[in-house]
Tab-separated table of C-alpha atoms in Angstrom:
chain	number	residue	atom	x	y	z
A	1	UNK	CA	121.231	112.474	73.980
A	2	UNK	CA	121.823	109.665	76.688
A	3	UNK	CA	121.176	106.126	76.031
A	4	UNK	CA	120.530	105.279	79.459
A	5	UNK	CA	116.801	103.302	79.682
A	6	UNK	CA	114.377	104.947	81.724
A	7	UNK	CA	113.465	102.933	84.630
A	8	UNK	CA	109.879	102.418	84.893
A	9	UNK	CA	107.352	100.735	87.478
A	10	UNK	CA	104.379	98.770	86.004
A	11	UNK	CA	101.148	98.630	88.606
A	12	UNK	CA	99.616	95.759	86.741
A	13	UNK	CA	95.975	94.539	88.587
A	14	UNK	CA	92.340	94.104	87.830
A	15	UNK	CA	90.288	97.226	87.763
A	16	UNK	CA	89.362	98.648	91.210
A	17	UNK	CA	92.625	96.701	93.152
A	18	UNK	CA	93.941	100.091	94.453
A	19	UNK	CA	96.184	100.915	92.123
A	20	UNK	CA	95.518	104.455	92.225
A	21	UNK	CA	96.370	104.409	96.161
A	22	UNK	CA	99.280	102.164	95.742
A	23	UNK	CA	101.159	104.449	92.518
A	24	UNK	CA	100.509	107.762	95.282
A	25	UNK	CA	102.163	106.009	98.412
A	26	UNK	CA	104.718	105.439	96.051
A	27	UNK	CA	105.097	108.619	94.130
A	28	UNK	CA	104.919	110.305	97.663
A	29	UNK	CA	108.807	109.014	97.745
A	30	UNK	CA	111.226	111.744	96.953
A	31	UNK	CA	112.987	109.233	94.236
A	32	UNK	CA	110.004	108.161	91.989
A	33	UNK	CA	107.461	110.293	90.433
A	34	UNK	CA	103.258	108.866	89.901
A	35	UNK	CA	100.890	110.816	87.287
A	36	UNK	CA	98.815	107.822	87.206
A	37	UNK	CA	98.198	105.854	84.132
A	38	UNK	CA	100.779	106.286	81.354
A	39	UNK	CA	98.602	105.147	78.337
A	40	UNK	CA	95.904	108.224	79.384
A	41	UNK	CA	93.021	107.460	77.790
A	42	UNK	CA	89.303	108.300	78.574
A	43	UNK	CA	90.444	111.515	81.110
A	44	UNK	CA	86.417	112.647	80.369
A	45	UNK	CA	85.819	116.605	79.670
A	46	UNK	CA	89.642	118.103	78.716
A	47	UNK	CA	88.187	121.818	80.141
A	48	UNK	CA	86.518	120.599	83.345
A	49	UNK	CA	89.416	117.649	84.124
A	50	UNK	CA	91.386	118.059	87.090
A	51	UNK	CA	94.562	117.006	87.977
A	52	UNK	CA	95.348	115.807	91.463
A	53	UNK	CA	97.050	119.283	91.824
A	54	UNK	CA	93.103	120.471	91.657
A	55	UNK	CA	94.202	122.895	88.822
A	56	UNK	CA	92.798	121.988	85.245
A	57	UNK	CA	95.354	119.830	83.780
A	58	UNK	CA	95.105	121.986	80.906
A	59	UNK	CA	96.802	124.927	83.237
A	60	UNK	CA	98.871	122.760	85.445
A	61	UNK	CA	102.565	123.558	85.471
A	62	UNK	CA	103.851	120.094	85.725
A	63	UNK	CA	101.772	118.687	82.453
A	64	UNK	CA	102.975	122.644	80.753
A	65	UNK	CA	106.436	121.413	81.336
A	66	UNK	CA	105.732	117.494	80.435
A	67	UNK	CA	104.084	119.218	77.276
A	68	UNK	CA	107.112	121.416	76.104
A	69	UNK	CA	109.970	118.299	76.873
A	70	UNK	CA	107.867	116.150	74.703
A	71	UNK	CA	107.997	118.833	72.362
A	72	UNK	CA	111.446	119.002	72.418
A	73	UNK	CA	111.962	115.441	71.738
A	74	UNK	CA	109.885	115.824	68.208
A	75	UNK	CA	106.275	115.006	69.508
A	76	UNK	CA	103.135	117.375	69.262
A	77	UNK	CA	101.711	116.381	72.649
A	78	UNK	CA	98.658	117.110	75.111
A	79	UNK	CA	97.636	114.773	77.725
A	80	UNK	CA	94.184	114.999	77.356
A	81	UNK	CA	95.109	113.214	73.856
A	82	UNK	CA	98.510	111.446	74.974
A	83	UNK	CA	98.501	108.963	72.098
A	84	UNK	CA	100.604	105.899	74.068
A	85	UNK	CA	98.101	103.676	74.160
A	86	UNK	CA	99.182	100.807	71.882
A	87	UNK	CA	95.748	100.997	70.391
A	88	UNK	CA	96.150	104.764	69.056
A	89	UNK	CA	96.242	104.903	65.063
A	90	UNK	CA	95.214	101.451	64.729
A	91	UNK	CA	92.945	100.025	61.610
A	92	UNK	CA	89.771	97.425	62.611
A	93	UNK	CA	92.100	95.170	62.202
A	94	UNK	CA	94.781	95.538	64.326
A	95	UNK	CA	91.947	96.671	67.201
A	96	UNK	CA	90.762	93.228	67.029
A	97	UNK	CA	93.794	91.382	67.502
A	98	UNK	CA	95.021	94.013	70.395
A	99	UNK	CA	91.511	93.101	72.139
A	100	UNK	CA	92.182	89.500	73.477
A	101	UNK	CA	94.072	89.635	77.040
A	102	UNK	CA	97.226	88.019	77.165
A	103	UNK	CA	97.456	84.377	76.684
A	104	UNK	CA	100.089	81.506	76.436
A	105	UNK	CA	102.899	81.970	74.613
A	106	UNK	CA	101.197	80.411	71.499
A	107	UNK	CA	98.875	82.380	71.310
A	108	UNK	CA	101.023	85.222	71.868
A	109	UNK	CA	103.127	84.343	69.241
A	110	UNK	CA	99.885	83.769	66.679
A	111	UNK	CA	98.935	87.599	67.590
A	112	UNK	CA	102.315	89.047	66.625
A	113	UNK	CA	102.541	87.016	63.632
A	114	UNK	CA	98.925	88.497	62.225
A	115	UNK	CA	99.608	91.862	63.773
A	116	UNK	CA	102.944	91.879	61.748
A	117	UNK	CA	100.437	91.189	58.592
A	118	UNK	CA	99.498	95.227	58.903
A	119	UNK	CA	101.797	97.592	57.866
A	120	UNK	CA	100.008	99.991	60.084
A	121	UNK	CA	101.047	98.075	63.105
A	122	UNK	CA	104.171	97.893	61.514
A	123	UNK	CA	104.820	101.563	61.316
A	124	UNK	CA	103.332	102.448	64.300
A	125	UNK	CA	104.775	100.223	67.082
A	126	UNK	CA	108.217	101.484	67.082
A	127	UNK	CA	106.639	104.857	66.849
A	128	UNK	CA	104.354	104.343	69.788
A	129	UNK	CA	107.440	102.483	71.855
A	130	UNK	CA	109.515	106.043	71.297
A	131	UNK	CA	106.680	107.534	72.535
A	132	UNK	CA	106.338	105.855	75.770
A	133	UNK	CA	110.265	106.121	76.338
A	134	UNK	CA	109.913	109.286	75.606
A	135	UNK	CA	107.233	110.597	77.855
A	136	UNK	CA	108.365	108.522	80.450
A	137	UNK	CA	111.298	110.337	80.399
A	138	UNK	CA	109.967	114.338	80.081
A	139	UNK	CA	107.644	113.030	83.145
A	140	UNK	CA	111.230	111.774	84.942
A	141	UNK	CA	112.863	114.956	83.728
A	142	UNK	CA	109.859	117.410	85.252
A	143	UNK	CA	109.479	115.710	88.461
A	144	UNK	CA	113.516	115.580	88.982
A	145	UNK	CA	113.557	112.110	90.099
A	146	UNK	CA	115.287	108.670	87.811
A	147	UNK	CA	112.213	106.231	88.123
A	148	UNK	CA	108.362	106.854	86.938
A	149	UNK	CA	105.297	104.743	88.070
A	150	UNK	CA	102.869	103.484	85.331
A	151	UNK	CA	99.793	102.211	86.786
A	152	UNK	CA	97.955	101.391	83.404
A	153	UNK	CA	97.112	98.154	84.903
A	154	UNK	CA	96.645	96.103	81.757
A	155	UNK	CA	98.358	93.103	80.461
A	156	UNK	CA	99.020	94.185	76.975
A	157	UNK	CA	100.302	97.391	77.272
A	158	UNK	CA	102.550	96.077	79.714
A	159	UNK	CA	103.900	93.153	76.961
A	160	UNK	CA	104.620	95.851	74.855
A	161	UNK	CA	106.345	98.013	77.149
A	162	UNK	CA	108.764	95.217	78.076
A	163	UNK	CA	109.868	95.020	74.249
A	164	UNK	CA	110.486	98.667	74.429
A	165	UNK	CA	114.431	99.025	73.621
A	166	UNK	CA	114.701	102.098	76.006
A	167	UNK	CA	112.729	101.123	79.032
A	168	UNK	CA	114.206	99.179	81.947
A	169	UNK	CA	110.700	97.816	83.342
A	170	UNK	CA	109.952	96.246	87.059
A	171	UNK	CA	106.399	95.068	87.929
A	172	UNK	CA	104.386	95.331	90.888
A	173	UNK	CA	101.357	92.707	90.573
A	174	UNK	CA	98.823	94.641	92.746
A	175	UNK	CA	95.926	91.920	93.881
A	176	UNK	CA	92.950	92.922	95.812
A	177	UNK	CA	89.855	90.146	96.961
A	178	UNK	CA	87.776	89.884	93.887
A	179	UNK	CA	84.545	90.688	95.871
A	180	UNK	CA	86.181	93.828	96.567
A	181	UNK	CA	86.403	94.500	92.999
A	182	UNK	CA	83.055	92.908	91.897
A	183	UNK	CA	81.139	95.454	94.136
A	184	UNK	CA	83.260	98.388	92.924
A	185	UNK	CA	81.707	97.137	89.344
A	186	UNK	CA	78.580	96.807	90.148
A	187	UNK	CA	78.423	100.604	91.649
A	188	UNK	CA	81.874	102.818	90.325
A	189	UNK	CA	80.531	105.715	91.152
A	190	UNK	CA	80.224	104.938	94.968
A	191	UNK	CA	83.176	102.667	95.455
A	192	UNK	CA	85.381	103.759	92.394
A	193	UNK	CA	85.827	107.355	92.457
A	194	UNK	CA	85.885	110.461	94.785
A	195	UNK	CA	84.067	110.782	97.700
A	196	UNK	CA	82.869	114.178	96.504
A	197	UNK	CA	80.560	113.791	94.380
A	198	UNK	CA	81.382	116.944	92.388
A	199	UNK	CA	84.549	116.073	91.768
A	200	UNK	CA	83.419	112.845	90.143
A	201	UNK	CA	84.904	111.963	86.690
A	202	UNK	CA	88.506	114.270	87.090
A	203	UNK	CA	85.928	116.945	87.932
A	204	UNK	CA	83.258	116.904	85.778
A	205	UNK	CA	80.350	115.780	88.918
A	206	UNK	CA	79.680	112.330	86.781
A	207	UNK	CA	81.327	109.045	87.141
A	208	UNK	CA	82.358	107.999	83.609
A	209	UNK	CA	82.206	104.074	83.725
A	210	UNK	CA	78.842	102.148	84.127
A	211	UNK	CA	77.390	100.005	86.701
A	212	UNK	CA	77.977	96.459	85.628
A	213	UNK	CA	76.643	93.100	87.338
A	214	UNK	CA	78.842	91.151	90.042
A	215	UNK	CA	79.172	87.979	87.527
A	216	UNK	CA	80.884	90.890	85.340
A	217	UNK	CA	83.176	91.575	88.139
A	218	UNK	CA	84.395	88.192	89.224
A	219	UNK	CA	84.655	87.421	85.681
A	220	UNK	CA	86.952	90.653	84.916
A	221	UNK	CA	89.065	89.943	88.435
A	222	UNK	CA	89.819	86.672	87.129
A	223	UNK	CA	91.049	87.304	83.816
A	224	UNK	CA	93.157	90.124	84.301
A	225	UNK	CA	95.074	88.659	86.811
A	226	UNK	CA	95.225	85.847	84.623
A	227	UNK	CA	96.701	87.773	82.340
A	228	UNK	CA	99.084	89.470	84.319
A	229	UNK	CA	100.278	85.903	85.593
A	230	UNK	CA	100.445	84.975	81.878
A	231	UNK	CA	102.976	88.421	81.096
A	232	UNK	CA	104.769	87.446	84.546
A	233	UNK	CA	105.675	84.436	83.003
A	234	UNK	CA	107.748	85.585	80.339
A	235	UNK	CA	110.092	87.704	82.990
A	236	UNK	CA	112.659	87.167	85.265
A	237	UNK	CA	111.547	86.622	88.716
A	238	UNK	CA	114.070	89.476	90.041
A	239	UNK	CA	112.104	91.807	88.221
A	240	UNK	CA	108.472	91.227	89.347
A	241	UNK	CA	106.732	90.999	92.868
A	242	UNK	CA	103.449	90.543	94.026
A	243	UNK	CA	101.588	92.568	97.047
A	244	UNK	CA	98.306	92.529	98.375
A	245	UNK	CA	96.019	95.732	98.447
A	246	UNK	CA	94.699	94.224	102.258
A	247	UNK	CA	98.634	94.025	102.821
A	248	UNK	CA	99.014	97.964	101.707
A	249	UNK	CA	96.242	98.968	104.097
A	250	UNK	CA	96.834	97.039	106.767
A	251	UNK	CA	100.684	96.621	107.138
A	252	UNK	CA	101.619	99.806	105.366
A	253	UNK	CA	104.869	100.378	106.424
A	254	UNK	CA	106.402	96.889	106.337
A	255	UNK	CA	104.933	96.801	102.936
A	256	UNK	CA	106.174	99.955	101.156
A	257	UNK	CA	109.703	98.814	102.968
A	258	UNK	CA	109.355	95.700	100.885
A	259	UNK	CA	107.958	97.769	97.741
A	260	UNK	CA	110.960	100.835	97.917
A	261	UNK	CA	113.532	97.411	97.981
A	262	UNK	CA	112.195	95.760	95.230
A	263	UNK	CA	112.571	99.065	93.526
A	264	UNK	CA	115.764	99.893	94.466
A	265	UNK	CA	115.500	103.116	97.004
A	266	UNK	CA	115.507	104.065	100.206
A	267	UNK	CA	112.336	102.519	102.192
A	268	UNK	CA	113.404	105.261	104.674
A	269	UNK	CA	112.524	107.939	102.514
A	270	UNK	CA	108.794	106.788	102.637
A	271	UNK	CA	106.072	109.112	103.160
A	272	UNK	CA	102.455	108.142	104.924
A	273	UNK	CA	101.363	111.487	104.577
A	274	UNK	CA	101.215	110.626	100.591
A	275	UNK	CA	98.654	113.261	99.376
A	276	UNK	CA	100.748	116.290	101.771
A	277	UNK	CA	103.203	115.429	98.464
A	278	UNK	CA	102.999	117.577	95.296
A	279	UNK	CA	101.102	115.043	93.269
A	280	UNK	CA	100.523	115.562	89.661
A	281	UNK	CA	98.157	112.259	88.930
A	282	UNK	CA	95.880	111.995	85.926
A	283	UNK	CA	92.857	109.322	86.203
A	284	UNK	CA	90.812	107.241	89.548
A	285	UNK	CA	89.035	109.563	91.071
A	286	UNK	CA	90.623	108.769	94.403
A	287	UNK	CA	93.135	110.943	93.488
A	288	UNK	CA	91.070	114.336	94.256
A	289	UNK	CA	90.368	113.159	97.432
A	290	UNK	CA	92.413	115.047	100.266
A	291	UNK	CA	92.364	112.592	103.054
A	292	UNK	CA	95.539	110.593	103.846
A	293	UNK	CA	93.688	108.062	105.764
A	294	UNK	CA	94.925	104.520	104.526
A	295	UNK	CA	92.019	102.083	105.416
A	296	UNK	CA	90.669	98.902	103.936
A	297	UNK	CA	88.191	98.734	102.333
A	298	UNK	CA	85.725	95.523	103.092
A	299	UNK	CA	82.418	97.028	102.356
A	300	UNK	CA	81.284	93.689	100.591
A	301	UNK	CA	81.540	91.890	103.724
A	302	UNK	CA	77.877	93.659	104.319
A	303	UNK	CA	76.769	95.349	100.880
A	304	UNK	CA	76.915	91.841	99.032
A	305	UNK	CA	73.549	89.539	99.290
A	306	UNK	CA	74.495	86.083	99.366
A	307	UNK	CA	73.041	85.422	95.953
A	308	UNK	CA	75.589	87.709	94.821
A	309	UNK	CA	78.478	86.181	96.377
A	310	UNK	CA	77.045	82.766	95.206
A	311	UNK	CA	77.671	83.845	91.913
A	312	UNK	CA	80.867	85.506	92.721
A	313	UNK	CA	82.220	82.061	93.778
A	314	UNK	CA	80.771	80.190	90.537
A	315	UNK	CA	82.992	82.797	88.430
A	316	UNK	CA	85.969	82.390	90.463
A	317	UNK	CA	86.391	78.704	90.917
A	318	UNK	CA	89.124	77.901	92.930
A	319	UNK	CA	90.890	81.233	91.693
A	320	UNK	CA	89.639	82.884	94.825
A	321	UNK	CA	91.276	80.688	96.954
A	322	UNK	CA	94.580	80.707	94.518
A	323	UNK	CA	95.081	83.931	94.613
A	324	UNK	CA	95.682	83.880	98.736
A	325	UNK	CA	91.763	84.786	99.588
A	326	UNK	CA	90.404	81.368	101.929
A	327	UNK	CA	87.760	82.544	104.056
């Protein structure tokens, strides 16, 4: 068995930043491999689900052969019911300290120290890290390729992952304007998933998530990219890098150059026609949607009242403007 670490790319963003987009463009390359979000949870109906492939992931090929490597490597697997979120198997307890996003190293430090009070948490984290290497590497191993995109978003899986002995993890901080991602809250189903409305929720005609207010929104954009800023912190600056989602759309190609560097492949290699690829991607809806068309999207600039954007800019503070966004 090789002790090599499996390379692994973490999309880290706020909900609704294109990360779904982002992880195809770059699982379109011929050297990395995208199924979406590693920690697979909430994939909605297991016998209606599609994957990307528009079979039922429970008769895909790809996920067949991701199922029997995992196998092989001692787990009883099915990616309906993945089990790598961190959160799997854990008591009330543990749930409630894994809840908080990512804070300053004190903090971070008090959460380990209680979560280290549970001999659940105990048992299961290195079980759970062997998982992730693990399935990491049957996805590397099916695809044929050395590096696999996670775009789980979320700060504390991705604190976790870095601790993981047999992972060799880079980050891509993914940032989209917040008022972007506020009106994708406030209506999912319309701005969040596919464009055909029957193959809403992986396939099941019904957008899972609920309509939330735009003060929910701003508030969410602004602490999970706090929280990715406060993970980002704790790594080496080589190993991080930060790109816009108005950046992806509208300089494409001089972005995914900069992207395929960071990651250490041939930017030549890219692909623009990204969903022509053999995609095998589990979760946004966007996914099932076959155009390749890569255009921004700034539907807020006319489907947010000014109230609303009033109250964006009360949640955001001076974030907005922090975060590169100045008009």
């Amino acid at each position: 068995m090789t002790n090599k670490k499996q390379q692994l790319i973490y999309l880290a963003a706020a909900s609704h930043s294109g990360s779904t987009m982002t992880a195809m463009l770059l699982g379109a390359h011929p050297d990395l491999c995208s199924v979406g979000e590693l920690k697979a949870v909430n994939l909605g109906e297991k016998e209606s689900y599609l994957c990307s492939c528009k079979t039922l992931v429970s008769e895909c090929g790809f996920w067949q052969g991701v199922t029997q490597k995992m196998d092989d490597k001692g787990h009883d697997f099915c990616i309906s019911e993945a089990g790598t979120d961190f959160r799997t198997g854990a008591t009330p307890y543990v749930l409630r300290l894994l809840k908080p996003l990512v804070r300053s190293p004190l903090m971070e430090l008090v959460r380990d120290t209680l979560l280290c009070c549970s001999p659940v948490w105990r048992e299961n984290l290195p079980l759970l890290q062997k998982r992730n290497a693990d399935y990491a590497r049957s996805i590397a191993e099916q695809a044929g390729v050395d590096i696999v995109v996670d775009s789980s978003k979320i700060g504390i899986r991705l604190k976790y992952l870095l601790k993981n002995p047999d992972l060799d993890v880079k980050v891509i901080w993914v940032v989209r304007d917040g008022r972007g991602v506020s009106l994708a809250y406030k209506n999912p189903s319309e701005f969040a998933d596919a464009k055909n409305p029957t193959l809403r929720g992986g396939g099941a005609g019904k957008t899972q998530e609920q309509g939330r207010g735009i003060e929910v929104g701003a508030h969410e954009w602004v602490r999970c990219n706090q929280e990715t800023e406060a993970v980002l912190a704790t790594m080496p600056k080589k190993n991080w890098i930060q790109v816009h989602y108005e950046d992806i759309c509208n300089n494409t190609e001089q972005t995914l150059d900069t992207l395929f560097n960071f990651i250490g492949v041939d930017p030549a290699k890219k692909r623009l026609d990204f969903k022509t690829v053999e995609h095998h991607v589990v979760g946004n809806g966007m996914r099932l949607d076959d155009s390749e068309v890569i255009q921004l999207d700034d539907r807020w600039k006319t489907l947010l009242s000014e109230e609303e954007l009033q109250t964006y800019y009360q949640v955001t503070g001076d974030y907005h403007s922090r975060l590169g966004y100045l008009e």
